[in-house]
Amino acid sequence: MTTKIRENCKIAMLVPTSMGVRITPVTRQPVHVSDTFMMQATSAESNVLNISSSLGLPTKVLTAFVKDSPVALYIKNELKKRGIAYEGKDVEQGGPWGYRHQFNIADSGYGVRGPRVWNDRAGEVGLTIKAEDFDLDRIFGEEGVGILHMSGLFAALSPNTSLFCRDLARAAKKYGTVISFDLNYRASFWKDREEELGAIFSEIASLADVLIGNEEDFQLALKVPGPESGGKDITSKMDSFKAMILNVKERYPNASVYATTLRQVLSANNHLWGAIMLDEDKWYSVEPREIPVLDRIGGGDGFVGGLLYGILRGWDPEKWIQFGWASGALVTTLLTDYGEPADEEMVWSIYEGNARVKR
């Protein structure tokens, strides 16, 4: 294992992100027939942090807020409650048609009715975030960061955020911070920007120590051949997923850890869930097994959060993927799209299949 965490860091894990809010019907009904919703502060990247922050490690988001916005205040308060520090500019709204925080409107689905998610990101304040907003030498050099984790969602959000993620990766590499990159390809974000984003994603991937993605992410964001997405029998495709990861490693050999999750949807509330990881030249996997699903959104972020927590704790690689798998499974049992384990035992009990009452 060559993924070594820098010592004496004030920040165990850092993410750049655009914070917003997620609203879901409290009754698990479709959005269009619902009148009562639960709201939470959300972003894919902060969701990854939540495993580590819940288990006592210092974490931070780099972001932006709308000045004097009650939604911004709600987000700040929620981050504080979750043990996540934040740093970012307060940007003037600029009137009713100015900046705001993104809205994510989600139907969790039920049984044969699949989930539906509607993202409303027009004019979100996160579009403005750039490297000049932060003192990167202070953050990475003086304070120190164990892992910088970035998501392709934020990296592709705007030309500003794309360059910001590239600059963060360069600064992290300069100061010896481990770089984690979850590709998270979204076609709507890449439209008319394929050449620009392809070059930036390729540079970040070449600097990354941990590369994470599913079959579509690796093929569409990095142009690496792999298996077709979907299908009915995920277990039979394990070898093709391994071949894809080897193709990624050949093209991006700087990384020491490559990982992907495996999911087969039996119904909205019943999935087969597994994972594969290559650390150096050794394979680790969790064979797909059935998990009950209350809300699937955030399961992938939970997997990444658990895997990175294991790296931060200095565990053996076999435990990274096991804890990641169980952290992702934990998230699917919650109404929030992030995991908030009470302790490590709660996560390990999920991996071991022990759902007995604890008194």
Coordinates of C-alpha atoms in Angstrom, one line a residue:
M1 CA 0.0 0.0 0.0
T2 CA 1.4 3.4 -1.0
T3 CA -1.5 5.5 -0.1
K4 CA 0.1 7.3 2.9
I5 CA -1.7 10.0 4.9
R6 CA 0.3 13.1 5.7
E7 CA 0.9 13.4 9.5
N8 CA -0.3 16.2 11.8
C9 CA -3.1 17.5 9.6
K10 CA -5.7 19.8 11.1
I11 CA -8.2 18.6 8.4
A12 CA -8.6 14.9 7.9
M13 CA -10.7 15.3 4.8
L14 CA -11.5 18.3 2.6
V15 CA -14.0 18.7 -0.2
P16 CA -14.9 21.5 -2.6
T17 CA -18.7 21.6 -3.1
S18 CA -21.8 23.6 -4.0
M19 CA -24.2 23.2 -1.1
G20 CA -27.9 23.1 -1.6
V21 CA -31.1 21.6 -0.1
R22 CA -33.0 18.4 -0.8
I23 CA -36.7 18.0 -0.3
T24 CA -38.5 14.7 -0.3
P25 CA -42.1 13.7 0.4
V26 CA -42.4 12.4 4.0
T27 CA -44.9 9.7 2.9
R28 CA -42.7 8.2 0.1
Q29 CA -45.3 9.3 -2.4
P30 CA -44.4 10.8 -5.8
V31 CA -43.6 14.5 -5.7
H32 CA -46.4 15.6 -7.9
V33 CA -49.1 14.3 -5.5
S34 CA -47.4 15.4 -2.2
D35 CA -47.9 18.5 -0.1
T36 CA -45.6 17.8 2.9
F37 CA -41.8 17.5 2.5
M38 CA -38.7 17.0 4.5
M39 CA -35.8 19.3 3.8
Q40 CA -32.1 18.7 4.4
A41 CA -28.8 20.4 3.5
T42 CA -27.0 18.4 0.8
S43 CA -24.3 17.9 -1.7
A44 CA -22.6 14.7 -3.0
E45 CA -19.3 15.9 -1.6
S46 CA -20.4 16.8 1.9
N47 CA -22.2 13.5 2.0
V48 CA -18.9 11.7 1.6
L49 CA -17.5 13.7 4.6
N50 CA -20.3 12.7 6.8
I51 CA -19.0 9.2 7.6
S52 CA -15.7 10.7 8.9
S53 CA -17.3 13.7 10.7
S54 CA -19.8 11.4 12.5
L55 CA -17.0 9.2 13.7
G56 CA -15.0 12.1 15.1
L57 CA -12.5 13.2 12.4
P58 CA -12.1 16.9 11.5
T59 CA -13.6 17.7 8.1
K60 CA -14.2 20.8 6.0
V61 CA -16.1 22.0 2.9
L62 CA -14.9 24.8 0.6
T63 CA -18.0 26.4 -0.8
A64 CA -19.9 29.6 -1.3
F65 CA -23.1 31.0 0.3
V66 CA -25.7 33.6 -0.7
K67 CA -25.3 36.6 1.7
D68 CA -28.1 37.1 4.1
S69 CA -30.1 34.1 2.7
P70 CA -32.1 32.1 5.2
V71 CA -31.3 29.0 3.1
A72 CA -27.6 29.7 3.5
L73 CA -28.0 30.1 7.3
Y74 CA -29.9 26.8 7.4
I75 CA -27.1 25.1 5.5
K76 CA -24.4 26.5 7.8
N77 CA -26.4 25.4 10.8
E78 CA -26.9 21.9 9.4
L79 CA -23.1 21.6 8.6
K80 CA -22.3 22.6 12.2
K81 CA -24.7 19.9 13.6
R82 CA -23.0 17.3 11.4
G83 CA -19.5 18.3 12.6
I84 CA -18.4 19.7 9.3
A85 CA -16.5 22.9 9.2
Y86 CA -17.0 25.3 6.3
E87 CA -15.1 28.0 4.5
G88 CA -16.4 30.2 1.7
K89 CA -17.4 33.6 0.5
D90 CA -20.8 35.2 1.1
V91 CA -21.9 36.3 -2.3
E92 CA -24.5 39.1 -2.8
Q93 CA -27.7 37.7 -4.1
G94 CA -28.1 40.5 -6.7
G95 CA -31.9 40.7 -6.5
P96 CA -34.7 38.2 -6.9
W97 CA -33.2 36.9 -10.2
G98 CA -29.7 36.6 -8.8
Y99 CA -27.8 33.8 -7.1
R100 CA -29.3 31.1 -4.8
H101 CA -28.6 27.6 -3.5
Q102 CA -29.5 24.6 -5.6
F103 CA -32.7 22.6 -5.0
N104 CA -32.8 18.8 -5.3
I105 CA -36.4 17.4 -5.4
A106 CA -36.6 13.7 -4.9
D107 CA -39.2 10.9 -5.0
S108 CA -37.6 7.9 -3.3
G109 CA -39.8 5.4 -5.2
Y110 CA -41.5 2.4 -3.8
G111 CA -41.6 -1.3 -5.0
V112 CA -42.1 -1.3 -8.8
R113 CA -42.1 2.5 -8.9
G114 CA -38.6 3.7 -9.4
P115 CA -37.1 6.9 -7.8
R116 CA -37.2 10.2 -9.6
V117 CA -34.9 13.1 -8.9
W118 CA -35.3 16.6 -10.2
N119 CA -32.3 18.9 -10.0
D120 CA -32.9 22.7 -10.1
R121 CA -29.5 24.3 -10.3
A122 CA -30.1 27.4 -12.4
G123 CA -28.2 30.4 -10.9
E124 CA -26.7 28.5 -8.0
V125 CA -24.1 30.3 -6.1
G126 CA -21.7 27.4 -6.4
L127 CA -21.1 28.3 -10.0
T128 CA -19.0 31.2 -8.9
I129 CA -16.5 29.3 -6.8
K130 CA -12.9 29.7 -7.9
A131 CA -9.4 29.1 -6.5
E132 CA -8.9 32.9 -5.8
D133 CA -11.6 32.6 -3.1
F134 CA -9.2 30.6 -0.9
D135 CA -5.7 30.6 0.5
L136 CA -4.6 27.2 -0.8
D137 CA -1.1 27.5 0.7
R138 CA -2.6 28.1 4.1
I139 CA -5.1 25.2 3.8
F140 CA -2.7 22.6 2.4
G141 CA 0.6 23.9 3.7
E142 CA 0.0 25.4 7.1
E143 CA -3.1 23.6 8.3
G144 CA -2.5 20.3 6.4
V145 CA -5.1 18.0 4.7
G146 CA -5.1 14.2 4.9
I147 CA -7.3 13.6 1.9
L148 CA -8.7 16.0 -0.7
H149 CA -11.8 14.4 -2.2
M150 CA -13.4 15.7 -5.3
S151 CA -16.5 14.7 -7.3
G152 CA -17.0 15.0 -11.0
L153 CA -20.4 16.7 -10.3
F154 CA -18.7 19.7 -8.8
A155 CA -15.8 19.6 -11.2
A156 CA -18.2 19.8 -14.2
L157 CA -20.5 22.4 -12.6
S158 CA -19.0 25.5 -14.3
P159 CA -15.8 26.6 -15.9
N160 CA -14.9 28.2 -12.6
T161 CA -15.4 25.0 -10.6
S162 CA -13.6 22.9 -13.2
L163 CA -10.4 25.1 -12.9
F164 CA -10.8 25.2 -9.1
C165 CA -10.7 21.4 -8.9
R166 CA -7.7 21.3 -11.1
D167 CA -5.9 23.9 -9.0
L168 CA -6.9 22.1 -5.8
A169 CA -5.4 18.8 -7.2
R170 CA -2.2 20.6 -8.1
A171 CA -1.9 22.2 -4.6
A172 CA -2.7 18.9 -2.9
K173 CA 0.0 17.2 -4.9
K174 CA 2.5 19.9 -4.0
Y175 CA 1.9 19.4 -0.3
G176 CA 1.7 15.6 -0.1
T177 CA -2.1 15.4 0.4
V178 CA -3.8 12.2 -0.8
I179 CA -6.2 13.0 -3.7
S180 CA -9.4 11.1 -4.2
F181 CA -11.5 11.6 -7.3
D182 CA -15.0 10.2 -7.8
L183 CA -15.8 10.8 -11.5
N184 CA -19.6 11.1 -11.2
Y185 CA -20.2 11.7 -14.9
R186 CA -23.4 13.5 -15.8
A187 CA -24.2 14.0 -19.5
S188 CA -26.2 17.2 -18.9
F189 CA -23.1 18.8 -17.3
W190 CA -20.8 17.8 -20.1
K191 CA -23.0 19.0 -23.0
D192 CA -21.0 21.3 -25.3
R193 CA -18.0 21.1 -23.0
E194 CA -16.6 17.6 -23.8
E195 CA -13.2 18.7 -24.9
E196 CA -12.7 21.2 -22.1
L197 CA -13.9 18.8 -19.4
G198 CA -12.1 15.8 -20.9
A199 CA -8.8 17.5 -20.5
I200 CA -9.4 18.7 -16.9
F201 CA -10.8 15.3 -15.8
S202 CA -7.8 13.6 -17.4
E203 CA -5.3 15.8 -15.5
I204 CA -7.1 15.4 -12.2
A205 CA -7.2 11.6 -12.7
S206 CA -3.5 11.6 -13.5
L207 CA -2.8 13.3 -10.2
A208 CA -5.2 11.2 -8.1
D209 CA -4.2 8.5 -5.6
V210 CA -7.7 7.1 -5.4
L211 CA -9.9 6.8 -8.5
I212 CA -13.6 5.8 -8.1
G213 CA -16.4 5.4 -10.6
N214 CA -18.9 3.1 -12.1
E215 CA -18.8 1.6 -15.6
E216 CA -20.3 4.7 -17.2
D217 CA -18.1 7.1 -15.3
F218 CA -14.8 5.5 -16.5
Q219 CA -16.0 5.1 -20.1
L220 CA -17.6 8.5 -20.6
A221 CA -15.4 10.8 -18.5
L222 CA -12.0 9.1 -19.1
K223 CA -12.8 7.3 -22.4
V224 CA -11.6 4.0 -21.0
P225 CA -13.3 0.8 -22.4
G226 CA -15.5 -1.2 -20.1
P227 CA -18.7 -3.2 -19.8
E228 CA -22.2 -2.1 -20.8
S229 CA -24.1 -0.5 -18.0
G230 CA -27.3 -2.1 -16.5
G231 CA -28.1 -5.7 -17.0
K232 CA -29.9 -8.3 -14.9
D233 CA -26.9 -10.3 -13.4
I234 CA -24.3 -8.0 -11.9
T235 CA -22.4 -10.9 -10.4
S236 CA -21.6 -12.4 -13.8
K237 CA -20.0 -9.1 -14.9
M238 CA -17.3 -9.1 -12.1
D239 CA -14.5 -10.1 -14.5
S240 CA -15.5 -7.4 -17.0
F241 CA -15.4 -4.8 -14.2
K242 CA -12.0 -5.9 -13.2
A243 CA -10.8 -5.7 -16.8
M244 CA -12.1 -2.1 -17.0
I245 CA -10.2 -1.1 -13.8
L246 CA -7.0 -2.6 -15.3
N247 CA -7.6 -0.5 -18.4
V248 CA -8.0 2.6 -16.1
K249 CA -4.8 1.7 -14.2
E250 CA -2.8 1.3 -17.4
R251 CA -3.9 4.8 -18.6
Y252 CA -3.7 6.5 -15.1
P253 CA -0.9 4.6 -13.2
N254 CA -0.3 7.3 -10.6
A255 CA -3.2 6.1 -8.5
S256 CA -2.7 3.2 -6.1
V257 CA -6.4 2.6 -5.4
Y258 CA -9.2 2.0 -8.0
A259 CA -12.7 1.2 -6.9
T260 CA -16.2 0.7 -8.2
T261 CA -19.6 -0.2 -6.7
L262 CA -21.9 -2.9 -8.1
R263 CA -25.6 -2.5 -8.0
Q264 CA -28.5 -4.5 -9.4
V265 CA -31.9 -3.1 -8.8
L266 CA -34.5 -5.8 -8.0
S267 CA -37.1 -3.3 -7.0
A268 CA -37.0 0.2 -5.5
N269 CA -36.7 -1.3 -2.1
N270 CA -34.5 -4.3 -2.8
H271 CA -31.0 -4.2 -4.4
L272 CA -28.0 -6.4 -4.9
W273 CA -25.1 -4.3 -3.6
G274 CA -21.4 -5.1 -4.0
A275 CA -18.0 -3.5 -4.7
I276 CA -14.6 -4.1 -6.3
M277 CA -11.3 -2.5 -5.4
L278 CA -7.7 -2.8 -6.7
D279 CA -5.0 -1.6 -4.3
E280 CA -1.6 -1.8 -6.0
D281 CA -1.8 -5.3 -7.6
K282 CA -4.2 -7.0 -5.2
W283 CA -7.9 -7.3 -5.7
Y284 CA -10.5 -6.9 -2.9
S285 CA -14.2 -7.4 -3.4
V286 CA -17.6 -7.7 -1.6
E287 CA -19.8 -10.1 -3.6
P288 CA -23.2 -8.5 -4.4
R289 CA -25.8 -9.4 -1.8
E290 CA -29.3 -8.3 -1.1
I291 CA -29.9 -5.1 0.9
P292 CA -33.2 -3.5 1.8
V293 CA -33.5 0.1 0.5
L294 CA -35.5 2.9 2.1
D295 CA -34.0 5.5 -0.2
R296 CA -31.2 4.7 -2.6
I297 CA -29.9 8.2 -3.1
G298 CA -26.5 8.7 -1.4
G299 CA -25.5 5.1 -1.2
G300 CA -22.5 5.6 -3.6
D301 CA -21.3 8.6 -1.6
G302 CA -21.6 6.5 1.6
F303 CA -19.4 3.9 0.0
V304 CA -16.7 6.5 -0.8
G305 CA -17.0 8.0 2.6
G306 CA -16.5 4.7 4.3
L307 CA -13.6 3.6 2.1
L308 CA -11.8 6.9 2.7
Y309 CA -12.4 6.7 6.4
G310 CA -10.7 3.3 6.4
I311 CA -7.7 4.9 4.6
L312 CA -7.6 7.8 7.1
R313 CA -7.6 5.3 10.0
G314 CA -4.7 3.4 8.5
W315 CA -6.6 0.0 8.3
D316 CA -5.6 -2.9 6.1
P317 CA -7.0 -2.4 2.5
E318 CA -9.5 -5.3 2.9
K319 CA -11.3 -3.3 5.6
W320 CA -11.5 -0.2 3.4
I321 CA -13.9 -1.8 1.0
Q322 CA -15.8 -3.7 3.6
F323 CA -16.4 -0.5 5.6
G324 CA -17.2 1.3 2.4
W325 CA -19.8 -1.3 1.4
A326 CA -21.4 -1.2 4.8
S327 CA -21.4 2.6 4.9
G328 CA -23.2 2.7 1.6
A329 CA -25.7 0.1 2.8
L330 CA -26.3 2.2 5.9
V331 CA -27.2 5.2 3.9
T332 CA -29.9 3.3 2.0
T333 CA -31.7 2.7 5.3
L334 CA -32.0 6.4 6.0
L335 CA -34.3 9.2 4.9
T336 CA -31.2 11.5 4.5
D337 CA -28.9 11.1 1.6
Y338 CA -25.9 10.9 3.9
G339 CA -24.8 8.3 6.5
E340 CA -24.5 9.3 10.2
P341 CA -23.3 6.2 12.0
A342 CA -23.4 6.3 15.8
D343 CA -20.1 4.4 16.0
E344 CA -17.9 2.1 13.9
E345 CA -19.7 -1.0 15.4
M346 CA -22.9 0.1 13.8
V347 CA -21.2 -0.1 10.4
W348 CA -19.4 -3.3 11.0
S349 CA -22.6 -5.0 12.2
I350 CA -24.1 -4.2 8.8
Y351 CA -21.2 -5.8 7.0
E352 CA -21.5 -8.9 9.2
G353 CA -25.2 -9.1 8.6
N354 CA -26.0 -8.7 12.3
A355 CA -29.3 -6.8 12.7
R356 CA -30.0 -8.1 16.2
V357 CA -31.1 -5.6 18.9
K358 CA -28.3 -4.0 20.9
R359 CA -29.2 -3.2 24.5

